[in-house]
Short mmCIF file of C-alpha atoms and ligand atoms in Angstrom, two decimals:
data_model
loop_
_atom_site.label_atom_id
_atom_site.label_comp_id
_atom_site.label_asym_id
_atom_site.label_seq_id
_atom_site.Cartn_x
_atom_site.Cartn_y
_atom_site.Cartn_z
CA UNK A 1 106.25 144.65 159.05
CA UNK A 2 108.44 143.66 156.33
CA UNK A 3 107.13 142.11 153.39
CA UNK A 4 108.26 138.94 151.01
CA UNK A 5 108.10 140.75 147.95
CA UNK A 6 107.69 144.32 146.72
CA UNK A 7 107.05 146.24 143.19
CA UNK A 8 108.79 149.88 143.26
CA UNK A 9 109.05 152.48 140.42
CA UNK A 10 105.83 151.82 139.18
CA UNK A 11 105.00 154.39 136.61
CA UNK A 12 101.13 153.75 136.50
CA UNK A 13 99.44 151.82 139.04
CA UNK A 14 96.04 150.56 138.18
CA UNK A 15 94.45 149.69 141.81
CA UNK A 16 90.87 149.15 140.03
CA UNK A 17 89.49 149.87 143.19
CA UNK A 18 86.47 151.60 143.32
CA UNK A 19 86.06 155.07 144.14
CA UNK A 20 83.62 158.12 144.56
CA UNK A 21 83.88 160.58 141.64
CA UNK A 22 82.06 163.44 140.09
CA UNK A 23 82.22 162.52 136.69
CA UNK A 24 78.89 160.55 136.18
CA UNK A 25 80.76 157.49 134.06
CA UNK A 26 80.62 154.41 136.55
CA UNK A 27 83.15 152.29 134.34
CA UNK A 28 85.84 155.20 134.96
CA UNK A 29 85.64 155.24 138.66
CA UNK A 30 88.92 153.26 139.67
CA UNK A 31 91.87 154.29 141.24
CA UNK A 32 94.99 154.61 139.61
CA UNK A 33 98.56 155.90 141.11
CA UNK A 34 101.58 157.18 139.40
CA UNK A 35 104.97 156.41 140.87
CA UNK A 36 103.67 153.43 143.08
CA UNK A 37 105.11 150.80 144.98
CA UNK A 38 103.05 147.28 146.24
CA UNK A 39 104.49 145.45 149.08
CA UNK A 40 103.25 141.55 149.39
CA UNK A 41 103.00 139.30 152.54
CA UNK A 42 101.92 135.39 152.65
CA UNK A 43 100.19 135.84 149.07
CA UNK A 44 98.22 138.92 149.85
CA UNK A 45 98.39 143.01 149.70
CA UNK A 46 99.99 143.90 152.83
CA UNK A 47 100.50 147.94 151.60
CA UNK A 48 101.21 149.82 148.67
CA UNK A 49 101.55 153.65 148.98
CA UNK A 50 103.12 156.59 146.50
CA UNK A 51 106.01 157.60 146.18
CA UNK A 52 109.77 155.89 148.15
CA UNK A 53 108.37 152.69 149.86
CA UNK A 54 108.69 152.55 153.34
CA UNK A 55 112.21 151.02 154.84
CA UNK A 56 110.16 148.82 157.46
CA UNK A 57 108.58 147.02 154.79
CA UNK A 58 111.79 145.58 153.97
CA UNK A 59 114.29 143.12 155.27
CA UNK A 60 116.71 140.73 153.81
CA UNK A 61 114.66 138.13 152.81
CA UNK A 62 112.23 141.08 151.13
CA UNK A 63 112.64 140.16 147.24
CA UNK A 64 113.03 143.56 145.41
CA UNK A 65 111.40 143.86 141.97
CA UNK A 66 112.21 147.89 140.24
CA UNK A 67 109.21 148.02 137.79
CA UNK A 68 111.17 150.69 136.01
CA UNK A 69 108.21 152.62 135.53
CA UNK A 70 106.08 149.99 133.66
CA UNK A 71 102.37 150.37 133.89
CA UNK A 72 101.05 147.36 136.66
CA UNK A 73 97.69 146.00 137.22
CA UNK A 74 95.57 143.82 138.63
CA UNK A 75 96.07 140.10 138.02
CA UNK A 76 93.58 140.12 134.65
CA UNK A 77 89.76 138.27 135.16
CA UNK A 78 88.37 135.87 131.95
CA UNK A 79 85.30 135.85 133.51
CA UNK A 80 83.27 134.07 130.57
CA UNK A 81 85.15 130.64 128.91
CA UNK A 82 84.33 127.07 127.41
CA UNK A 83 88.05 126.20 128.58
CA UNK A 84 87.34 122.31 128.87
CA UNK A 85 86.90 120.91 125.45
CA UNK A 86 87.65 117.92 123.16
CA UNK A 87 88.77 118.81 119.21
CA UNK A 88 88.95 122.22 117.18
CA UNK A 89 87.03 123.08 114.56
CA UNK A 90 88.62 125.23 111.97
CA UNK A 91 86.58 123.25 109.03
CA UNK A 92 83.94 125.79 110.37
CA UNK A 93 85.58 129.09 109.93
CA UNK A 94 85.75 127.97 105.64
CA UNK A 95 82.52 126.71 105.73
CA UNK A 96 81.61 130.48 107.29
CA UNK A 97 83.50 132.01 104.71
CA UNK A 98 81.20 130.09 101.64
CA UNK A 99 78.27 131.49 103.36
CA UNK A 100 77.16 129.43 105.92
CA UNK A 101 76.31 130.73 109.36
CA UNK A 102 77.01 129.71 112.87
CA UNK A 103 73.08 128.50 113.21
CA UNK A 104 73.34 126.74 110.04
CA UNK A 105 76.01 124.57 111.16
CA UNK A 106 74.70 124.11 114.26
CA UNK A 107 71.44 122.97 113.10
CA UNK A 108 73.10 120.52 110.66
CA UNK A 109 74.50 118.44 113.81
CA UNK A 110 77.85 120.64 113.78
CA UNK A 111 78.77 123.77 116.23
CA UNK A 112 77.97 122.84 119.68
CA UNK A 113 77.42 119.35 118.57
CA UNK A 114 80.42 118.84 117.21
CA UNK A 115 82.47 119.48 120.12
CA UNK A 116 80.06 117.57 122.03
CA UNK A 117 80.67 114.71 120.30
CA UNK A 118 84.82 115.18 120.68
CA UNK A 119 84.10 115.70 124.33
CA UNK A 120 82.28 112.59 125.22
CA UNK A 121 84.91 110.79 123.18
CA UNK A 122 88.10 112.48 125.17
CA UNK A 123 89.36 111.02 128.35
CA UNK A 124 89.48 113.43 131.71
CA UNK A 125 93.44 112.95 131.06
CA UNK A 126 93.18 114.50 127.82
CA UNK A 127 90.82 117.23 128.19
CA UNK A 128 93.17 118.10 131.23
CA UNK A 129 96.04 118.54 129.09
CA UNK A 130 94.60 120.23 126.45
CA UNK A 131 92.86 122.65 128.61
CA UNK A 132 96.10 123.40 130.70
CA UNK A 133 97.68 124.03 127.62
CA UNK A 134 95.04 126.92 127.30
CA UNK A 135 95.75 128.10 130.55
CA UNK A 136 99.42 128.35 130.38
CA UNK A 137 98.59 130.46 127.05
CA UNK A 138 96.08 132.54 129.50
CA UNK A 139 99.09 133.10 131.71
CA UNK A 140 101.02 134.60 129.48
CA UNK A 141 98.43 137.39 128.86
CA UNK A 142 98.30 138.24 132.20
CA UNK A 143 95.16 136.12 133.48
CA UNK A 144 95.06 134.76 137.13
CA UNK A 145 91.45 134.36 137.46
CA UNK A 146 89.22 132.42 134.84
CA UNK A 147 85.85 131.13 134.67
CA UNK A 148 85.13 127.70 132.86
CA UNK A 149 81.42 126.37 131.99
CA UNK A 150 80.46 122.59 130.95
CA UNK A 151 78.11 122.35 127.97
CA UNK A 152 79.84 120.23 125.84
CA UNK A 153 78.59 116.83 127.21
CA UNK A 154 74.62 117.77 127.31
CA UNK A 155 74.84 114.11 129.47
CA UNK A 156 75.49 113.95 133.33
CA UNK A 157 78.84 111.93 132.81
CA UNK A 158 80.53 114.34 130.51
CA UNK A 159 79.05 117.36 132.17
CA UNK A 160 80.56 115.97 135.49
CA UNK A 161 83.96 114.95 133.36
CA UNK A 162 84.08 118.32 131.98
CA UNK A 163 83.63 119.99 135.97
CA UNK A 164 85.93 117.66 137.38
CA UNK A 165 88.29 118.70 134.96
CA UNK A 166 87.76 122.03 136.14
CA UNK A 167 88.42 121.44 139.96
CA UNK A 168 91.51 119.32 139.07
CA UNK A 169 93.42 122.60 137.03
CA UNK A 170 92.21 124.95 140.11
CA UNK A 171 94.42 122.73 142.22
CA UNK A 172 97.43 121.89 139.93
CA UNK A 173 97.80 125.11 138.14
CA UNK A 174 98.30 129.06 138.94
CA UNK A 175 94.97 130.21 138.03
CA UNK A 176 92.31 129.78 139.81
CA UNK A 177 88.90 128.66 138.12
CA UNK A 178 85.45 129.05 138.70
CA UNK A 179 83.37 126.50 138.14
CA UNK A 180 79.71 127.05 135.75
CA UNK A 181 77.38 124.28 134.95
CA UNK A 182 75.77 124.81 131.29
CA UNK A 183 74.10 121.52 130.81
CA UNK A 184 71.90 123.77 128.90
CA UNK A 185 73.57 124.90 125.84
CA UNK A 186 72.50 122.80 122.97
CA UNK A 187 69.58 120.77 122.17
CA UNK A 188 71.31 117.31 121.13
CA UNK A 189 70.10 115.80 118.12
CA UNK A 190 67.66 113.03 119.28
CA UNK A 191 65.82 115.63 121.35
CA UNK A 192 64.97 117.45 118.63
CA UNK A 193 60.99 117.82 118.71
CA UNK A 194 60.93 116.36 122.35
CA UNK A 195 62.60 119.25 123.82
CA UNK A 196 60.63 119.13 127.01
CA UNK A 197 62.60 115.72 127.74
CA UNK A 198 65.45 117.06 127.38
CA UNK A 199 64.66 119.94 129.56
CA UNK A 200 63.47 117.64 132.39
CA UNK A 201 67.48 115.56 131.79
CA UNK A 202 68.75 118.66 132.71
CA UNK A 203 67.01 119.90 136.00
CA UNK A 204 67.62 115.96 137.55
CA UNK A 205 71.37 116.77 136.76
CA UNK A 206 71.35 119.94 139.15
CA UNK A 207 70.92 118.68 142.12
CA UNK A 208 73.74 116.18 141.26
CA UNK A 209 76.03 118.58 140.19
CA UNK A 210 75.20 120.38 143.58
CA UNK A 211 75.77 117.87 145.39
CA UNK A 212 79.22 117.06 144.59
CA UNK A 213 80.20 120.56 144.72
CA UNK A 214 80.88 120.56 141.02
CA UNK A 215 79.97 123.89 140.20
CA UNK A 216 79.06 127.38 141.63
CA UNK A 217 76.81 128.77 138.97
CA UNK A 218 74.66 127.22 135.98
CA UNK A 219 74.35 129.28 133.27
CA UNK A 220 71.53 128.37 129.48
CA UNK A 221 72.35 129.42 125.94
CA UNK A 222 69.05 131.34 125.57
CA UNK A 223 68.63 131.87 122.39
CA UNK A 224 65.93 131.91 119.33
CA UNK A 225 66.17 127.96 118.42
CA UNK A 226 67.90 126.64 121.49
CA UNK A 227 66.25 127.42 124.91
CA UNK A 228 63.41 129.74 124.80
CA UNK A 229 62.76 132.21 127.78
CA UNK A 230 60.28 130.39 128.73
CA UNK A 231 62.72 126.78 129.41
CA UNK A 232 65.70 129.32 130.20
CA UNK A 233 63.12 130.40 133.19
CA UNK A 234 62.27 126.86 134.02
CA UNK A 235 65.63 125.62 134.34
CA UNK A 236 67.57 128.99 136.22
CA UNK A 237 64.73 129.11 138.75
CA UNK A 238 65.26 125.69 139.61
CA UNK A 239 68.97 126.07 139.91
CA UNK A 240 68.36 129.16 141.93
CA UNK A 241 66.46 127.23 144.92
CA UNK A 242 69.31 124.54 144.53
CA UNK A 243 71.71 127.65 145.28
CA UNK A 244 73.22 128.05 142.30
CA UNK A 245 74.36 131.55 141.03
CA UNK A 246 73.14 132.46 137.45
CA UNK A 247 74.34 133.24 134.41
CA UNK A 248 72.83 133.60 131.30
CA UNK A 249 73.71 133.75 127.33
CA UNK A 250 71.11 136.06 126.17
CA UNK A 251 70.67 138.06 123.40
CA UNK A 252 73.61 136.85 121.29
CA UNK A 253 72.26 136.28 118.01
CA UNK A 254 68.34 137.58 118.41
CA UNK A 255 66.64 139.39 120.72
CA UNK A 256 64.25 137.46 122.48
CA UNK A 257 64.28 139.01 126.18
CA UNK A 258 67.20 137.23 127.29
CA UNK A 259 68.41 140.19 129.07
CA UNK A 260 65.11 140.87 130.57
CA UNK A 261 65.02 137.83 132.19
CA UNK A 262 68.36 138.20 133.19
CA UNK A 263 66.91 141.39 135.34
CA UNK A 264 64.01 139.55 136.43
CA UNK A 265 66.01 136.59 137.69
CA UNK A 266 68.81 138.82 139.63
CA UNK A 267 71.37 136.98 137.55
CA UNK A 268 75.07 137.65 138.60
CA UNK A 269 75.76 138.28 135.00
CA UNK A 270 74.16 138.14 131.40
CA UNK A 271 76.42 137.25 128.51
CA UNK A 272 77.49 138.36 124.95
CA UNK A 273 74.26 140.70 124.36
CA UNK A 274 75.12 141.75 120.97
CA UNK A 275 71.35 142.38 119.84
CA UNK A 276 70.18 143.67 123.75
CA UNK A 277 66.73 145.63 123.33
CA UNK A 278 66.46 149.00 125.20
CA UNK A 279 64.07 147.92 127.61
CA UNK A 280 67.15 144.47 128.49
CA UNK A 281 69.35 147.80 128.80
CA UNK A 282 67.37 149.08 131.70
CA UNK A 283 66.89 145.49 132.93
CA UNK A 284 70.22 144.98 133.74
CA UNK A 285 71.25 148.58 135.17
CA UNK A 286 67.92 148.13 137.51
CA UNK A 287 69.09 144.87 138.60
CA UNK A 288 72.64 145.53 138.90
CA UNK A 289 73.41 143.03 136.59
CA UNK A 290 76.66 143.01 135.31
CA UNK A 291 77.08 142.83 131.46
CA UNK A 292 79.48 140.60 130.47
CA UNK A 293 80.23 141.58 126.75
CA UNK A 294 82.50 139.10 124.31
CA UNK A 295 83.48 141.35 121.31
CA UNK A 296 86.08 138.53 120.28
CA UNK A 297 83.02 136.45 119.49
CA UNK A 298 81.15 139.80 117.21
CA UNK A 299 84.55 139.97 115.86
CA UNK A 300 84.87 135.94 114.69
CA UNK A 301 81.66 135.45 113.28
CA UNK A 302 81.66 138.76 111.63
CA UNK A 303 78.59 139.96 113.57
CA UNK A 304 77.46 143.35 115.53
CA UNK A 305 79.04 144.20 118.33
CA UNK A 306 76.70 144.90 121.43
CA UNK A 307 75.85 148.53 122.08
CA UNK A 308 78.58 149.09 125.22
CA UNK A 309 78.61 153.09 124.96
CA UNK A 310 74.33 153.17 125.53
CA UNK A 311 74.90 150.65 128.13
CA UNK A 312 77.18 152.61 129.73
CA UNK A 313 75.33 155.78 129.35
CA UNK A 314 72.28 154.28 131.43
CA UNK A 315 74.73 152.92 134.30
CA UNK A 316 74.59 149.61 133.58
CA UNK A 317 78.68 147.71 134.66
CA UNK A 318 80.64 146.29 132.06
CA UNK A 319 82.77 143.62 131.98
CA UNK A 320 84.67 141.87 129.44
CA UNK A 321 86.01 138.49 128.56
CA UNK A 322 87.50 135.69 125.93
CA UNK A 323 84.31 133.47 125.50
CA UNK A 324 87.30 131.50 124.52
CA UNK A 325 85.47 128.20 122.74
CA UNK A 326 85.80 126.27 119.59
CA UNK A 327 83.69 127.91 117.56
CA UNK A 328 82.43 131.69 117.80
CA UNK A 329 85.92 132.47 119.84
CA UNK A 330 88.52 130.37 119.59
CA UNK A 331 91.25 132.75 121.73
CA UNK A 332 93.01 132.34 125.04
CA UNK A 333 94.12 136.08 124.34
CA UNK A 334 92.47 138.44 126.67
CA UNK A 335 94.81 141.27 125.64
CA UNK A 336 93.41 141.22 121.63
CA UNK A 337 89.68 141.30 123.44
CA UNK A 338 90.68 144.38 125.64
CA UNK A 339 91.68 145.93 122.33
CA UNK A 340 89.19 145.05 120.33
CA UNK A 341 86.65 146.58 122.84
CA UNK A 342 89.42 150.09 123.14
CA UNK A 343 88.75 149.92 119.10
CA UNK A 344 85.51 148.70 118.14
CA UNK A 345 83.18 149.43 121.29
CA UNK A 346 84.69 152.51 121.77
CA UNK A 347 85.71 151.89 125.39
CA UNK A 348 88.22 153.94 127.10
CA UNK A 349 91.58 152.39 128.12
CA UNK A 350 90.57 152.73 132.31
CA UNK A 351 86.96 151.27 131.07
CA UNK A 352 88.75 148.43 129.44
CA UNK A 353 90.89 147.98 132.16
CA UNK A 354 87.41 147.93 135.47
CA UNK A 355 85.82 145.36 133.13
CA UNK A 356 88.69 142.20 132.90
CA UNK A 357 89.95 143.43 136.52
CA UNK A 358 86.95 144.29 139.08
CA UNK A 359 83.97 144.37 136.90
CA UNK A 360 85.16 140.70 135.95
CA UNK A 361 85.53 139.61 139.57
CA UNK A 362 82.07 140.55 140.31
CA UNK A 363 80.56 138.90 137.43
CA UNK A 364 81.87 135.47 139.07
CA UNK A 365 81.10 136.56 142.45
CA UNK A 366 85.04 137.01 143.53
CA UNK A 367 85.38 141.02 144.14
CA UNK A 368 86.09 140.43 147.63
CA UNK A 369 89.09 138.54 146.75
CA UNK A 370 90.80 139.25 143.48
CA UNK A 371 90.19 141.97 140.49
CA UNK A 372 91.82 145.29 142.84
CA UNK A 373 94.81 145.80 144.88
CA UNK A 374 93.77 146.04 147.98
CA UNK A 375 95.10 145.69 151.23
CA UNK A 376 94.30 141.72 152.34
CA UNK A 377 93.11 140.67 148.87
CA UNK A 378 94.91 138.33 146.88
CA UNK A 379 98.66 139.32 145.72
CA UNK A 380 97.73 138.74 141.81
CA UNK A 381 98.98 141.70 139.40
CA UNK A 382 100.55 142.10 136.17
CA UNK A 383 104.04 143.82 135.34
CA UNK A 384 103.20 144.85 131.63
CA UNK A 385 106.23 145.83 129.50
CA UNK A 386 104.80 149.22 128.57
CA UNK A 387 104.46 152.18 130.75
CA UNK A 388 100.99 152.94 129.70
CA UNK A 389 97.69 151.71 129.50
CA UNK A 390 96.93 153.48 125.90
CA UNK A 391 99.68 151.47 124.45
CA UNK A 392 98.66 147.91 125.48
CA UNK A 393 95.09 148.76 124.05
CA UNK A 394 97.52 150.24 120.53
CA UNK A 395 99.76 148.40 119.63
CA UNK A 396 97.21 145.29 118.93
CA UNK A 397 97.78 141.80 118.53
CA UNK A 398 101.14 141.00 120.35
CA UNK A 399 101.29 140.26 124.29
CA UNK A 400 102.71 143.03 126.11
CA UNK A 401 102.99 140.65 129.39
CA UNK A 402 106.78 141.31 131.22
CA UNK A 403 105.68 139.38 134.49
CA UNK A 404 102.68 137.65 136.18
CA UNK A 405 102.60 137.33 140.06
CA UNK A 406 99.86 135.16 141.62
CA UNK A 407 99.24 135.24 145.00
CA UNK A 408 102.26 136.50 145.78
CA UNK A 409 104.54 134.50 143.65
CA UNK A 410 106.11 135.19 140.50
CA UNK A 411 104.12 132.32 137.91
CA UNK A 412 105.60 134.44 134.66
CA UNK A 413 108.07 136.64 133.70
CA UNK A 414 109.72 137.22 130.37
O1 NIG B 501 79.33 131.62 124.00
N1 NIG B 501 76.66 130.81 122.55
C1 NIG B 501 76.90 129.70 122.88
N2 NIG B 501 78.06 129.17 123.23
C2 NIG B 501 79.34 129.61 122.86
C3 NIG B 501 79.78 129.02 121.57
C4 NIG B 501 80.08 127.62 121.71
C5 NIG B 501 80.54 126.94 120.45
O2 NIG B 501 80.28 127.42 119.32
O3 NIG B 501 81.14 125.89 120.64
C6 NIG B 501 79.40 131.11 122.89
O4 NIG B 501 79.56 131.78 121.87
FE1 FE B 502 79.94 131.61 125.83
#
């Protein structure tokens, strides 16, 4: 069968699909083809193969593309963002710098707040154009799958704003989003000493947010001073008979048994887990939980990054994404995380590469879809301008993108 589009004299192919091998390292177990061609039909994988591409898989409608021997992956997952926000908050990062820390701001009615209060002020219109800015950025660095949570109303009508915002860029734009309610990611100021109240707003706004379809998973900033295990428990389980899927910040700043609970729970995935405790470790590998780790965020606020090479020892899946936001992360570049990781977690490059392709898919529940290419799954990859995977982790800080194809259609190209 011929096909509409197809990628020959591709030096390295990067399927990132998984397969059985007897080294014991579970992040290193994807497939990846040297001198490669991928042939595309209606938006999806119809073949790809080694070597000279097959004649019947072309015709003369069959667009040709010779990869010259770049390095080509899958389309690249962001499988943890804040995307839909009102304002920036650079005053922070100076503040930072004179000593104060990200708790201390928050505490004084800034951080989280902050941005809470540019939210609620922002029209839909506006925080669609601002995020859609972000996402032509994410683009650019290859992405064609993203996650986006709420949490920056902390009221029903800006939490539903902020999702509807959401569904509207899945339809207009290339990538596709995934949807994450986080009612629960800052105590707002008048709650402060009533927390139960605030904990009882949140659980009436699930079934709401279920209802209209707003959102697939919810996700809580557990954390020492914002939601205790304890009210992190009380609100997930009650999501979780509602049918959400769960995330769940833990373990960012303190360790408080975030990741525990995230084993306890079954949680798809448990995020940042820069101070994870040994026993969280073996939480999450028990559970098959995958760890989604944010070391643009260690990097911004000048903290620890979270202990990826133990993690990996004991088995436990990595994956890796932007936490792009306003405040601890404020970068649509997925590329600068993937090389932050290669240079401060100590990943290795095909490690890098499982945890923002297929590791990222399954932390939002999509690996049957996207994040590998696979026959029938969706046509996303990545033409990089480089003919390795070393030197996009290298050479750090520029965007080594030549061309982005989404299901099957050429979105980028430089
Ligand atoms: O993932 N940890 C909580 N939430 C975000 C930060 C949000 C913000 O500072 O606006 C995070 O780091
Ligand atoms: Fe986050």
């Amino acid at each position: 069968m011929a096909s509409d589009l197809l990628i020959y004299n591709i030096g390295t192919l990067v399927t990132s699909k998984e397969i059985d091998i007897s080294n014991k390292n579970s992040m290193e177990n994807i497939e990846i083809l040297t001198d490669a061609y991928v042939a595309i039909k209606n938006g999806t994988i119809l073949f790809l193969g080694k070597g000279p591409y097959d004649k019947t898989l072309v015709d003369s409608k069959t667009v040709l593309i010779d990869a010259d021997k770049a390095l080509v992956t899958p389309g690249l997952i962001d499988s943890h963002t804040h995307l839909v926000h009102g304002g920036s908050r650079e005053n922070e990062m100076f503040l930072k710098a004179k000593g104060a820390t990200y708790m201390d701001i928050l505490n004084a009615g800034g951080g989280i707040l902050s941005t809470v209060k540019a939210t609620k002020k922002a029209t839909k219109e506006e925080l669609v154009e601002k995020a859609k800015d972000s996402l032509k950025k994410m683009l650019t660095f290859g992405v064609t799958t993203i996650e986006s949570k709420s949490g920056y109303g902390l009221d029903l009508e800006t939490e539903i704003k902020q999702l509807e915002v959401n569904k509207i860029l899945d339809k207009e734009q290339p990538i596709d989003i995934v949807s994450t309610f986080m009612g629960a990611h800052a105590i707002p100021q008048e709650y402060r000493g009533h927390e139960e109240e605030f904990i009882k707003k949140i659980i009436k706004m699930l079934p709401i947010i279920k209802e209209r379809n707003l959102a697939e998973f919810c996700d809580i900033f557990c954390e020492h001073g914002i939601f205790s295990i304890e009210q992190s428990k009380e609100i997930l389980k009650e999501a979780k008979k509602l049918g959400f899927k769960l995330k769940i910040h833990a373990d960012e700043i303190e360790s408080i048994g975030g990741a525990e609970l995230a084993g306890e729970l079954e949680t798809t995935s448990s995020e940042h887990l820069m101070a994870i405790s040994e026993k969280g470790i073996l939480a999450l590998k028990n559970s098959k939980v995958i760890a989604n780790i944010l070391p643009g965020t260690s990097f911004y606020l000048k903290k620890e990054y979270a202990p990826v090479r133990k993690m990996i020892e004991q088995g436990v899946q990595i994956a890796l994404s932007t936490d792009y936001n306003p405040g601890s992360c404020p970068s649509e570049n997925l590329q600068l995380i993937m090389q932050i990781a290669a240079l401060y977690l100590n990943m290795s490059p095909i490690e890098v590469i499982k945890a923002v392709t297929i590791n990222g898919a399954k932390s939002i529940n999509r690996e049957s879809e996207v994040g590998s290419i696979e026959i029938g799954k969706k046509a996303d990859l990545v033409i990089f301008n480089s003919k390795s995977l070393e030197y996009i982790l290298y050479h750090f800080g520029i965007n080594h993108t030549k061309m982005v194809i989404k299901n099957g259609k050429i979105v980028y190209e430089i």
